[in-house]
Short mmCIF file of C-alpha atoms in Angstrom, two decimals:
data_model
loop_
_atom_site.label_atom_id
_atom_site.label_comp_id
_atom_site.label_asym_id
_atom_site.label_seq_id
_atom_site.Cartn_x
_atom_site.Cartn_y
_atom_site.Cartn_z
CA MET A 1 120.40 82.30 104.75
CA ALA A 2 119.93 79.90 101.87
CA ARG A 3 118.32 76.54 102.44
CA LYS A 4 119.52 73.51 100.52
CA VAL A 5 117.36 70.55 99.64
CA GLY A 6 118.55 67.65 101.79
CA ARG A 7 119.52 64.25 100.49
CA SER A 8 116.32 62.69 101.83
CA LYS A 9 113.92 65.04 100.02
CA PRO A 10 114.48 63.56 96.54
CA LEU A 11 113.84 60.10 98.05
CA THR A 12 110.19 60.82 98.77
CA GLY A 13 108.16 58.39 96.70
CA GLY A 14 111.30 56.49 95.72
CA THR A 15 113.33 53.50 96.86
CA LEU A 16 116.28 53.52 99.25
CA PHE A 17 118.70 50.59 98.96
CA LEU A 18 120.83 49.86 102.04
CA ASP A 19 123.66 47.43 101.35
CA GLU A 20 125.25 45.49 104.22
CA ILE A 21 122.52 46.43 106.70
CA GLY A 22 124.10 44.03 109.22
CA ASP A 23 127.16 46.29 109.48
CA ILE A 24 125.21 49.38 110.52
CA PRO A 25 125.83 50.24 114.22
CA LEU A 26 122.94 49.55 116.60
CA GLU A 27 122.61 53.25 117.49
CA LEU A 28 122.05 54.12 113.84
CA GLN A 29 119.67 51.20 113.38
CA ALA A 30 117.43 52.64 116.11
CA LYS A 31 117.32 56.02 114.35
CA LEU A 32 116.62 54.37 111.02
CA LEU A 33 113.81 52.35 112.58
CA ARG A 34 112.15 55.54 113.81
CA VAL A 35 112.27 57.04 110.32
CA LEU A 36 110.78 53.87 108.85
CA GLN A 37 108.03 53.53 111.47
CA GLU A 38 107.06 57.18 111.78
CA GLY A 39 108.03 58.42 108.32
CA GLU A 40 109.65 61.48 109.84
CA PHE A 41 112.95 62.84 111.11
CA GLU A 42 114.62 66.06 112.21
CA ARG A 43 117.55 67.51 110.32
CA LEU A 44 120.69 68.03 112.35
CA GLY A 45 120.35 71.32 114.20
CA SER A 46 116.73 71.84 113.14
CA THR A 47 113.58 71.97 115.22
CA GLN A 48 111.29 71.19 112.28
CA THR A 49 110.12 67.65 111.56
CA GLN A 50 110.57 66.46 107.98
CA ARG A 51 108.26 63.85 106.45
CA VAL A 52 109.54 61.23 104.03
CA ASP A 53 107.80 58.33 102.30
CA VAL A 54 110.22 55.76 100.87
CA ARG A 55 110.34 52.08 100.09
CA LEU A 56 113.31 50.37 101.70
CA VAL A 57 115.29 47.49 100.22
CA ALA A 58 118.12 46.09 102.34
CA ALA A 59 120.75 43.41 101.76
CA THR A 60 123.46 41.72 103.78
CA ASN A 61 125.64 38.64 103.61
CA ARG A 62 125.45 38.15 107.39
CA ASP A 63 123.14 35.81 109.28
CA LEU A 64 120.98 38.39 111.06
CA ALA A 65 119.15 35.80 113.16
CA ASP A 66 122.51 34.61 114.55
CA MET A 67 123.56 38.19 115.26
CA VAL A 68 120.35 38.84 117.21
CA SER A 69 120.77 35.60 119.18
CA GLU A 70 124.40 36.43 120.03
CA GLU A 71 123.42 39.93 121.20
CA ALA A 72 120.65 38.55 123.41
CA VAL A 73 123.04 36.05 125.02
CA SER A 74 125.71 38.68 125.71
CA GLN A 75 123.31 40.97 127.57
#
């Protein structure tokens, strides 16, 4: 079997720009948070942990504080 370099490998030491971060589903946000906090993730179908070290820049045109407040009220 051949192994391809994943899309995250070239990011190590680089910058990842996420546009419209407010539109990312909550389930994906939780996974992204783990990668940012721990600096690691598992590839789909793999049992090996991959390490990544990136700087994150995010942008949105939404009012994130309002979105958090609305979510807290609805629960």
